[in-house]
Coordinates of C-alpha atoms and ligand atoms in Angstrom, one line a residue:
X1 CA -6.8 0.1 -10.4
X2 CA -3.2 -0.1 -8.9
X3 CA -3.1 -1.0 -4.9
X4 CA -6.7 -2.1 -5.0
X5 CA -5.4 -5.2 -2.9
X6 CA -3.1 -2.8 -1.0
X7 CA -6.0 -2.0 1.6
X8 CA -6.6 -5.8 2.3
X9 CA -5.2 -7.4 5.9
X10 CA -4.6 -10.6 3.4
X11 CA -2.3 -8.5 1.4
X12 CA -0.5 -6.7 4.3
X13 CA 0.0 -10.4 6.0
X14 CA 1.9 -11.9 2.7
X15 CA 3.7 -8.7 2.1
X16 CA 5.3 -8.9 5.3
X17 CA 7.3 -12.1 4.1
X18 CA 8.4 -10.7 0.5
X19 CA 9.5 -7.1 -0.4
X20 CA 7.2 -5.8 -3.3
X21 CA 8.9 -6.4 -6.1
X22 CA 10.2 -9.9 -5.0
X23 CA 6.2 -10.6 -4.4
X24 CA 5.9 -9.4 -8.2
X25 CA 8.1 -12.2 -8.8
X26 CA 7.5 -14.9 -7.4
X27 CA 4.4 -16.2 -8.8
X28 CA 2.6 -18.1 -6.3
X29 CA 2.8 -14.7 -4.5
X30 CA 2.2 -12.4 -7.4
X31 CA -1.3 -14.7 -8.0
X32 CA -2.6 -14.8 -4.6
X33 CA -2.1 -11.2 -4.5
X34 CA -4.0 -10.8 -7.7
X35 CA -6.6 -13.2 -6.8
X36 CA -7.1 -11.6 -3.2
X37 CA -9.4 -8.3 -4.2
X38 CA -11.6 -10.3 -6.7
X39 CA -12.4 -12.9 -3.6
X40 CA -13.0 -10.3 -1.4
X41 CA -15.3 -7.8 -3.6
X42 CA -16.3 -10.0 -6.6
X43 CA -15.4 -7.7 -9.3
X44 CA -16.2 -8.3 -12.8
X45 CA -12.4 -8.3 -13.8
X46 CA -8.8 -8.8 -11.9
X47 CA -6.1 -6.9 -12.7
X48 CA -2.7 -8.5 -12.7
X49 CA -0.4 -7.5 -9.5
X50 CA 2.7 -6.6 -10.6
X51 CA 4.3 -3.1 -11.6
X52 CA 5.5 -1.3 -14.4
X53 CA 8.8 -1.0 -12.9
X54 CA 9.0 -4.6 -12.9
X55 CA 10.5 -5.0 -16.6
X56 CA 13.2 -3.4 -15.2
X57 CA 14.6 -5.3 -12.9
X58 CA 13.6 -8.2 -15.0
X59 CA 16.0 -6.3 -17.4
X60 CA 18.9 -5.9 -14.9
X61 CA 18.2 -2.9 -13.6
X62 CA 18.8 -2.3 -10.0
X63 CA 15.4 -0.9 -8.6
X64 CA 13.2 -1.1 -5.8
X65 CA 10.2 0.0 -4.3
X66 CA 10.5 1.6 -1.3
X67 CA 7.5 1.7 1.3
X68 CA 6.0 4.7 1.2
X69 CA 8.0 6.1 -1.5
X70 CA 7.7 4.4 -4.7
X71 CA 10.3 2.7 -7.3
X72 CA 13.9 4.3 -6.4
X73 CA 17.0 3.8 -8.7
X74 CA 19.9 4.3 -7.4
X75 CA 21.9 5.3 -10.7
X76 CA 19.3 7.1 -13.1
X77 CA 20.0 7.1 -16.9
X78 CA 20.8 10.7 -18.1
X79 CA 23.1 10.6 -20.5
X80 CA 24.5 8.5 -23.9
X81 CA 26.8 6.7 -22.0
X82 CA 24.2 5.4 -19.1
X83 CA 22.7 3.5 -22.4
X84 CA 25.0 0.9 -22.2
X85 CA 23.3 -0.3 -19.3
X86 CA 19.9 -0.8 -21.0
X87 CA 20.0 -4.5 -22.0
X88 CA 16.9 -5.9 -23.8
X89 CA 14.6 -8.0 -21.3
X90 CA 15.2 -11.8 -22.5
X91 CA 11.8 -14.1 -22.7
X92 CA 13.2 -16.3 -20.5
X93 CA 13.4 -13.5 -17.8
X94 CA 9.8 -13.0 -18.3
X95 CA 9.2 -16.6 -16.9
X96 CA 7.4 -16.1 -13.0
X97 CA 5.5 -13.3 -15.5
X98 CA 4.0 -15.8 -17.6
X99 CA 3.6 -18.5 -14.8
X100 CA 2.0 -16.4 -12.1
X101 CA -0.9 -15.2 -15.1
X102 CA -1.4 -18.9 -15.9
X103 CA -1.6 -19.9 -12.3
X104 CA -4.0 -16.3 -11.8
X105 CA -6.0 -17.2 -15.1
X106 CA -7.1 -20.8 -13.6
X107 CA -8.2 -19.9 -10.6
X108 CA -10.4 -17.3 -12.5
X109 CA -12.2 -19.2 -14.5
X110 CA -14.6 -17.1 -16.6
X111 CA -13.7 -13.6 -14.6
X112 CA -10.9 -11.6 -16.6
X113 CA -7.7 -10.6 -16.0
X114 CA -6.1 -7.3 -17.3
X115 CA -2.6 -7.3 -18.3
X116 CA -0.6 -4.1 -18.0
X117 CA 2.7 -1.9 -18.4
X118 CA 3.4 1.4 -18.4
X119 CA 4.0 3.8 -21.3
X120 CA 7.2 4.7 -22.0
X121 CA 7.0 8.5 -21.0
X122 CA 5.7 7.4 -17.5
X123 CA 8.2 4.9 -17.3
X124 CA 11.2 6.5 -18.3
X125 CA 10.4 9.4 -16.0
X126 CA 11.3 7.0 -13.0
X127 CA 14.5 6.0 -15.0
X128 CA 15.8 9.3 -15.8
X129 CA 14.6 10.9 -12.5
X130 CA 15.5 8.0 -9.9
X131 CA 12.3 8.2 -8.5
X132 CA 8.9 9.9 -7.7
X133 CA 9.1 13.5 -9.0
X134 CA 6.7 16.0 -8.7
X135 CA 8.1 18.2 -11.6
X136 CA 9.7 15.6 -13.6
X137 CA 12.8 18.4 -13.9
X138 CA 15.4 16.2 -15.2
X139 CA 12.4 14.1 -17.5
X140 CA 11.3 17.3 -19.0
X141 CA 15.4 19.2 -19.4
X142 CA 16.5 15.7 -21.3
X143 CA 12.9 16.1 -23.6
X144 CA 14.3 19.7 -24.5
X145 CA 17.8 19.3 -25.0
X146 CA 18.3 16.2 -25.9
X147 CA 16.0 14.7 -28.5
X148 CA 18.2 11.8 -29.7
X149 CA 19.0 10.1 -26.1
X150 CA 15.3 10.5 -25.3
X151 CA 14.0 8.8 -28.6
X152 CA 16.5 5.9 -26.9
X153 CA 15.4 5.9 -23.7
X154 CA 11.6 5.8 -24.6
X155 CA 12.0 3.2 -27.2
X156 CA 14.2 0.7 -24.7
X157 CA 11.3 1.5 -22.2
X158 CA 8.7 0.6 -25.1
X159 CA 10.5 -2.1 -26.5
X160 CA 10.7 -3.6 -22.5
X161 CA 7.0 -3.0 -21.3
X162 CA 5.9 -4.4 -25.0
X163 CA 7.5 -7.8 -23.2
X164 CA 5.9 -7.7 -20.5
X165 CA 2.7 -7.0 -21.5
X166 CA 2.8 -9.7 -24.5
X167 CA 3.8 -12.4 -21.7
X168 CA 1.2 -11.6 -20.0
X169 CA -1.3 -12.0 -22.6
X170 CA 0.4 -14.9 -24.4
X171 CA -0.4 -16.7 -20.8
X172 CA -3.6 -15.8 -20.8
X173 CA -5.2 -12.2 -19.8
X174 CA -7.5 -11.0 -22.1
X175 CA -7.3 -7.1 -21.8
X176 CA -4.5 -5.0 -21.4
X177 CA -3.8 -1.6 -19.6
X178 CA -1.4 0.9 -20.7
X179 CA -0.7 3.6 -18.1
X180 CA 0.7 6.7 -18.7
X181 CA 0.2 8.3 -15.5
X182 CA 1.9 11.2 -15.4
X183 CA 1.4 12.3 -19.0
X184 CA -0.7 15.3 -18.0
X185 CA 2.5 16.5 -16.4
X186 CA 3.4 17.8 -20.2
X187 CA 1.6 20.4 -22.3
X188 CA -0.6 18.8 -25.2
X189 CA 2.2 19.6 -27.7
X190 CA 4.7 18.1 -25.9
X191 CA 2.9 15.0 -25.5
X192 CA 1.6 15.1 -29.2
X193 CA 5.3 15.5 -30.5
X194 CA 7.2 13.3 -27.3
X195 CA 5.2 11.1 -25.9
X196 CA 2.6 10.0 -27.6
X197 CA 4.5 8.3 -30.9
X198 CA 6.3 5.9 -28.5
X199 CA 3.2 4.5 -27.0
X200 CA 2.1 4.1 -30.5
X201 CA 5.5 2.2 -31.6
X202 CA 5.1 0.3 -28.0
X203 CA 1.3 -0.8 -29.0
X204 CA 2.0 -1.8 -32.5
X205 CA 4.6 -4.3 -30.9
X206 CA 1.4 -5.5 -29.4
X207 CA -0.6 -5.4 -32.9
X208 CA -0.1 -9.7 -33.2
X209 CA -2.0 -10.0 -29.7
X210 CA -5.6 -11.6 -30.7
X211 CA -8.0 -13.7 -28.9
X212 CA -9.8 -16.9 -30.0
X213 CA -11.7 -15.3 -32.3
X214 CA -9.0 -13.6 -34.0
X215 CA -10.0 -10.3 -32.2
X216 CA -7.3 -7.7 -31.6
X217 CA -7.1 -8.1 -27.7
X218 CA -8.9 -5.5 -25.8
X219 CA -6.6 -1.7 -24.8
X220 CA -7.2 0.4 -22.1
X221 CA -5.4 3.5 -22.0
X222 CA -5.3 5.4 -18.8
X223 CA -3.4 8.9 -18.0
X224 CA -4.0 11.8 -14.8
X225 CA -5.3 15.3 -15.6
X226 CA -4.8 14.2 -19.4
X227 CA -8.3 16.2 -20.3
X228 CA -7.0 18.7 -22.9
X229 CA -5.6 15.5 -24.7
X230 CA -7.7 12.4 -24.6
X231 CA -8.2 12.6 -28.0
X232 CA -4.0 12.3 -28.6
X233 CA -4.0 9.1 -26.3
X234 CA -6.8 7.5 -28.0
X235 CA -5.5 7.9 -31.2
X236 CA -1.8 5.7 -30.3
X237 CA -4.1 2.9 -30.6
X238 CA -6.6 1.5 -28.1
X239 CA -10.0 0.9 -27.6
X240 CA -11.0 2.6 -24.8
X241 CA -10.0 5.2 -22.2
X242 CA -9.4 5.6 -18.3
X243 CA -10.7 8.7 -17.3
X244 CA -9.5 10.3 -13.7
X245 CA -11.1 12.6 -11.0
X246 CA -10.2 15.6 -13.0
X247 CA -13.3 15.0 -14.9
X248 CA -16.7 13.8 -15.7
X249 CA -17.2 10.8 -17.8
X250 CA -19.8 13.0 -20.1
X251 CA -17.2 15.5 -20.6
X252 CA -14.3 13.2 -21.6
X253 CA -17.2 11.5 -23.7
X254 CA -17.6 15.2 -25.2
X255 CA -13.8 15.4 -26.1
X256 CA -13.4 11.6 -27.6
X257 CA -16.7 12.3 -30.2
X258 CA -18.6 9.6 -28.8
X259 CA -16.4 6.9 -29.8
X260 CA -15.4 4.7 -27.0
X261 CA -16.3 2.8 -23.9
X262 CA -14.7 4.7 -20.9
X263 CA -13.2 3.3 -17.2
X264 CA -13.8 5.2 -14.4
X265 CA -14.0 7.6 -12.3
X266 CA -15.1 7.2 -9.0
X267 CA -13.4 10.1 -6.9
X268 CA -10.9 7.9 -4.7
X269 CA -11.0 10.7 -1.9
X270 CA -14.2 10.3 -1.5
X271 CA -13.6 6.5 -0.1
X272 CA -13.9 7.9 3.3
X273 CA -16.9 9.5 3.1
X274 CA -20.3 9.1 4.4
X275 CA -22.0 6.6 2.3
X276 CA -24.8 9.0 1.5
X277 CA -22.2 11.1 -0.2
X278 CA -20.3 8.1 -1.7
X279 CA -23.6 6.7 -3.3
X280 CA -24.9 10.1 -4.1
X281 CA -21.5 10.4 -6.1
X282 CA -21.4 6.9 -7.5
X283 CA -25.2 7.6 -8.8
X284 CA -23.5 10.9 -10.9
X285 CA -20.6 8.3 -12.4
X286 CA -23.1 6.2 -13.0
X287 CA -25.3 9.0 -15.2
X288 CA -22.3 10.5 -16.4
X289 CA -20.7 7.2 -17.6
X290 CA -24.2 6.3 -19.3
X291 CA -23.3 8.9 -22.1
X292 CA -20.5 6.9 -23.3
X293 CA -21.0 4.2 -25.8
X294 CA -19.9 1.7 -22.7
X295 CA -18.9 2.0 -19.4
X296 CA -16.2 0.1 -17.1
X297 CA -16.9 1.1 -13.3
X298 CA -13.8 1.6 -11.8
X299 CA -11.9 4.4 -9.3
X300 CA -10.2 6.9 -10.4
X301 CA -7.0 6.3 -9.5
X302 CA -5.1 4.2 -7.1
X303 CA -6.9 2.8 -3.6
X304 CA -5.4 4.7 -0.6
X305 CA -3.6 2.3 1.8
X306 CA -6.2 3.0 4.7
X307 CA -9.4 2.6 2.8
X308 CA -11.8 0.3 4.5
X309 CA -11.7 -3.0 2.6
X310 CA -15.6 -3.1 3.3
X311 CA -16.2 -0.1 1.6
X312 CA -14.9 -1.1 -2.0
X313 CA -17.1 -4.8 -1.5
X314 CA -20.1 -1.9 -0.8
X315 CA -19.5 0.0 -3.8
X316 CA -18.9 -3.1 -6.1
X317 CA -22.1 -4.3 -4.3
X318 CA -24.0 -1.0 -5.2
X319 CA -23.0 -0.7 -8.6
X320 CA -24.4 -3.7 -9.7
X321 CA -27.7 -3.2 -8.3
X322 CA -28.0 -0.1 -9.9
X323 CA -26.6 -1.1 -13.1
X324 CA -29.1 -4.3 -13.3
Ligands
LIG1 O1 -4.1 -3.2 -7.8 C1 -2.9 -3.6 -8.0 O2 -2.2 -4.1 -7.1 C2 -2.5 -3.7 -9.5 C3 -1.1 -3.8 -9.7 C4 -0.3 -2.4 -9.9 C5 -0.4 -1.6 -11.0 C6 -1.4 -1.6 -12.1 C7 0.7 -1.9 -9.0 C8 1.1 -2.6 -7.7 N1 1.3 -0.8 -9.6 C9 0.6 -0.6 -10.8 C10 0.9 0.5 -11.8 C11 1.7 1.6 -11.4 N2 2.9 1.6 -10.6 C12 1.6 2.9 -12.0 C13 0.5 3.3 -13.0 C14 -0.8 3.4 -12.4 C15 -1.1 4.5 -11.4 O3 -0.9 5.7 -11.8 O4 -1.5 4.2 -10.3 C16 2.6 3.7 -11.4 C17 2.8 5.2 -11.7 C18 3.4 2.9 -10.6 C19 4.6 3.3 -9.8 C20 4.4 3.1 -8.4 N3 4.5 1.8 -7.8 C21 4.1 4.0 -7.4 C22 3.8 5.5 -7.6 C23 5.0 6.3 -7.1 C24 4.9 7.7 -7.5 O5 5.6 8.1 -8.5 O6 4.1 8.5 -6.9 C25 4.0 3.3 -6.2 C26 3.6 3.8 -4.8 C27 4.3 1.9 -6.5 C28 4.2 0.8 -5.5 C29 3.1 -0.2 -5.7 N4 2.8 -0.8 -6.9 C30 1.7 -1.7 -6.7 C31 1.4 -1.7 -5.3 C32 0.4 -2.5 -4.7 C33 2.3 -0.7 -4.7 C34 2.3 -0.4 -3.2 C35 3.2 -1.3 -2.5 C36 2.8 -1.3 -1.0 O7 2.9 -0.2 -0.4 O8 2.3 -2.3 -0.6

């Protein structure tokens, strides 16, 4: 999950040479950084460090991500004419993408590594807002009034993060992750009738991604407080589904029929808790999860910056006892 390595003194040593997004790209950085958690806690899987801000810049965008803030553009896209300024993202941009997951994929040997992007409603939200929002106001008025520059703004944001995604598969991950975190931020009909199509046209862009076998690679599909409408985000298109704090892993195994394998959902404020507590909780996930037709440990949502480090190796530690 995003800023698992965030915790890590490793991580907080190298980020004090590179600002975040030049760390995303430049790839010796962006592997050790990916590389770092999986030493540390020997997880089953590595997820790529990167962001899903990052096909922007790679697109010409200016962006950044400021500490403690988030991704900031300084001149947000809200209107026809701020479409000039959406350029496709070139292959060749894509470059320290596709090196950094070859480099990452080598020194992983047989453990995984999960690609990722986010979906184009999450996505966009940052470029038509400028940043974090709480209400998405601006995301939301241009969704109302404004069908036709949405549709473009989505599908540039699709057509970008389908990119980024396929470099990092072509180079080697063998998963992918599609976030669309704040999707719960819409109604159900909204997402059914906004949303949800462009993360279907972004994932068909993806359709050609197979593994040796000639399987269709691996998607993961991950929004928050998305409950009333798991069953609209598995049908753009993936395999299995992210599941946050919000609910149980039985009850979002209630909503999807039974169907798929779910990640999740240890509650990441309960990181600082008394390890009773935190292993009486992990035992429930673990229960919970066993309704599901397969079940990815993972947190909920993002590690807070001042988790103890020897807390997650505990849990990953735990979890495999108890699930041997
Ligand atoms: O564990 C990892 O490091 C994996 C790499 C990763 C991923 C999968 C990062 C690095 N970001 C993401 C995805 C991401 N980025 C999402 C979707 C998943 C989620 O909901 O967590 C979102 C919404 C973002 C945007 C973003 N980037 C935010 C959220 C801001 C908001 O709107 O509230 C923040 C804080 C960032 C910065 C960021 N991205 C990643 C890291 C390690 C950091 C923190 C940088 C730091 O402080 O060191």
């Amino acid at each position: 999950m995003r800023q698992a390595g965030r915790s890590l003194p490793e991580y907080r040593a190298l980020r004090e040479r590179y600002a975040m997004l030049e760390s995303c790209v430049t790839p010796d950085v962006a592997a050790e950084i990916t590389l770092q958690p999986v030493r540390r806690h020997g997880v089953d899987a590595a997820i790529f460090f990167s962001d899903i801000v990052v096909p922007f810049l790679l697109a010409g965008i200016d962006v950044e991500i400021q500490a403690g803030v988030g991704p900031v553009i300084d001149a947000p896209v809200r209107s026809h004419q701020d479409l000039g300024r959406l350029r496709p993202l070139e292959r060749e941009s894509l470059e320290p993408i596709s090196q950094a997951v070859a480099q990452v994929v080598d020194e992983l040997g047989s453990t995984p590594l999960i690609a990722f992007g986010g979906a184009p409603f999450t996505l966009a939200s940052y470029l038509i807002e400028g940043g974090p929002s709480k209400d998405l106001a601006n995301t939301r008025a241009m969704m109302r009034d404004d069908r036709e520059l949405w549709n473009a703004v989505l599908q540039w944001c699709g057509d970008i993060t389908a990119e980024f995604i396929a470099a990092q598969v072509e180079a080697g991950a063998s998963a992918l992750q599609l976030f669309d975190s704040w999707a719960g931020k819409l109604g159900a009909e909204d997402y059914r009738q906004a949303a949800a199509p462009h993360s279907k046209a972004l994932l068909s862009q993806l359709d050609h991604l197979v593994d040796d076998s000639g399987q269709r690679v691996p998607r993961i599909h991950f929004g928050l407080g998305t409950g009333e409408f798991l069953p609209d985000m598995l049908a753009v298109g993936v395999d299995a589904i992210g599941v946050d704090a919000a609910l149980t892993l039985a009850k979002a195994n209630g909503l999807l029929g039974g169907t798929v394998p779910l990640q999740g959902n240890i509650d990441v404020s309960m990181l600082d808790a008394p390890w009773e507590s935190l292993r009486a909780h992990i035992d429930e996930v673990l229960a919970s999860g066993a309704e599901a037709p397969g079940h990815v440990v993972n947190l909920s949502h993002g590690v807070p910056k001042d988790t103890d480090p020897g807390v997650l190796t505990q849990i990953v530690d735990y979890v495999r006892e108890a699930s041997s």
